[in-house]
mmCIF file of C-alpha atoms in Angstrom:
data_model
loop_
_atom_site.group_PDB
_atom_site.id
_atom_site.type_symbol
_atom_site.label_atom_id
_atom_site.label_comp_id
_atom_site.label_asym_id
_atom_site.label_seq_id
_atom_site.Cartn_x
_atom_site.Cartn_y
_atom_site.Cartn_z
ATOM 1 C CA MET O 24 0.731 -11.839 132.131
ATOM 2 C CA GLU O 25 -0.834 -14.560 130.561
ATOM 3 C CA SER O 26 0.090 -18.297 131.154
ATOM 4 C CA ASN O 27 0.401 -19.147 127.679
ATOM 5 C CA SER O 28 2.634 -16.864 126.327
ATOM 6 C CA GLN O 29 6.363 -17.983 125.806
ATOM 7 C CA PRO O 30 9.245 -16.232 127.018
ATOM 8 C CA ALA O 31 11.081 -13.597 124.938
ATOM 9 C CA SER O 32 14.025 -15.736 123.134
ATOM 10 C CA PRO O 33 17.421 -13.591 123.213
ATOM 11 C CA SER O 34 17.708 -12.535 119.624
ATOM 12 C CA ASP O 35 14.185 -10.926 120.602
ATOM 13 C CA ARG O 36 16.347 -8.393 122.210
ATOM 14 C CA PRO O 37 15.913 -4.770 120.891
ATOM 15 C CA PRO O 38 18.680 -2.944 118.716
ATOM 16 C CA GLN O 39 19.061 -0.544 122.173
ATOM 17 C CA GLN O 40 19.842 -2.950 124.583
ATOM 18 C CA THR O 41 22.628 -4.716 121.873
ATOM 19 C CA LEU O 42 24.145 -1.202 121.850
ATOM 20 C CA ALA O 43 24.320 -0.762 125.474
ATOM 21 C CA ASN O 44 25.883 -4.102 125.687
ATOM 22 C CA ILE O 45 28.896 -2.981 123.736
ATOM 23 C CA VAL O 46 28.783 0.386 124.956
ATOM 24 C CA GLY O 47 29.192 -1.209 128.371
ATOM 25 C CA THR O 48 31.656 -3.752 127.424
ATOM 26 C CA ALA O 49 33.800 -1.030 125.737
ATOM 27 C CA ILE O 50 33.618 1.368 128.888
ATOM 28 C CA ALA O 51 34.442 -1.888 131.516
ATOM 29 C CA ILE O 52 37.587 -2.482 129.245
ATOM 30 C CA LEU O 53 38.621 0.973 129.351
ATOM 31 C CA THR O 54 38.404 0.971 132.854
ATOM 32 C CA LEU O 55 40.628 -1.904 133.459
ATOM 33 C CA THR O 56 43.378 -0.649 130.931
ATOM 34 C CA LEU O 57 43.613 2.649 130.927
ATOM 35 C CA PRO O 58 44.852 3.204 134.604
ATOM 36 C CA LEU O 59 47.242 0.136 133.979
ATOM 37 C CA TRP O 60 48.692 2.270 130.835
ATOM 38 C CA ALA O 61 48.763 5.739 132.573
ATOM 39 C CA ILE O 62 51.255 4.076 135.336
ATOM 40 C CA ALA O 63 53.019 2.428 132.817
ATOM 41 C CA HIS O 64 53.507 5.540 130.600
ATOM 42 C CA TYR O 65 54.175 8.226 133.374
ATOM 43 C CA SER O 66 56.476 5.656 135.469
ATOM 44 C CA PRO O 67 60.074 6.262 135.494
ATOM 45 C CA THR O 68 62.078 3.782 133.490
ATOM 46 C CA ASN O 69 65.179 3.399 135.741
ATOM 47 C CA ILE O 70 63.817 2.586 138.821
ATOM 48 C CA LYS O 71 66.176 2.772 141.340
ATOM 49 C CA ILE O 72 65.383 -0.721 144.096
ATOM 50 C CA TRP O 73 65.997 0.927 147.658
ATOM 51 C CA GLN O 74 68.299 -1.081 149.528
ATOM 52 C CA PRO O 75 69.258 -0.132 153.172
ATOM 53 C CA THR O 76 72.343 1.153 154.135
ATOM 54 C CA PRO O 77 73.989 -0.733 157.104
ATOM 55 C CA TYR O 78 73.498 0.664 160.374
ATOM 56 C CA GLN O 79 76.280 2.154 161.705
ATOM 57 C CA LEU O 80 76.345 3.129 165.314
ATOM 58 C CA GLN O 81 77.840 6.969 166.448
ATOM 59 C CA ARG O 82 80.164 7.183 169.333
ATOM 60 C CA PHE O 83 79.911 10.067 170.981
ATOM 61 C CA PRO O 84 83.286 11.266 172.696
ATOM 62 C CA GLN O 85 83.263 11.245 176.103
#
């Protein structure tokens, strides 16, 4: 590497790298949102909240 060379500026990127950045961002967004959408879509709408019933002792005849 020459000592008097200038570093490449961000505008000197080849178009393939810019396209790769866009595709990578789209994949990342899908990876984060698609599971949440699937869970929301396939989960039941009327969720019953589980509440424990009071425990009752059973007495056996003596």
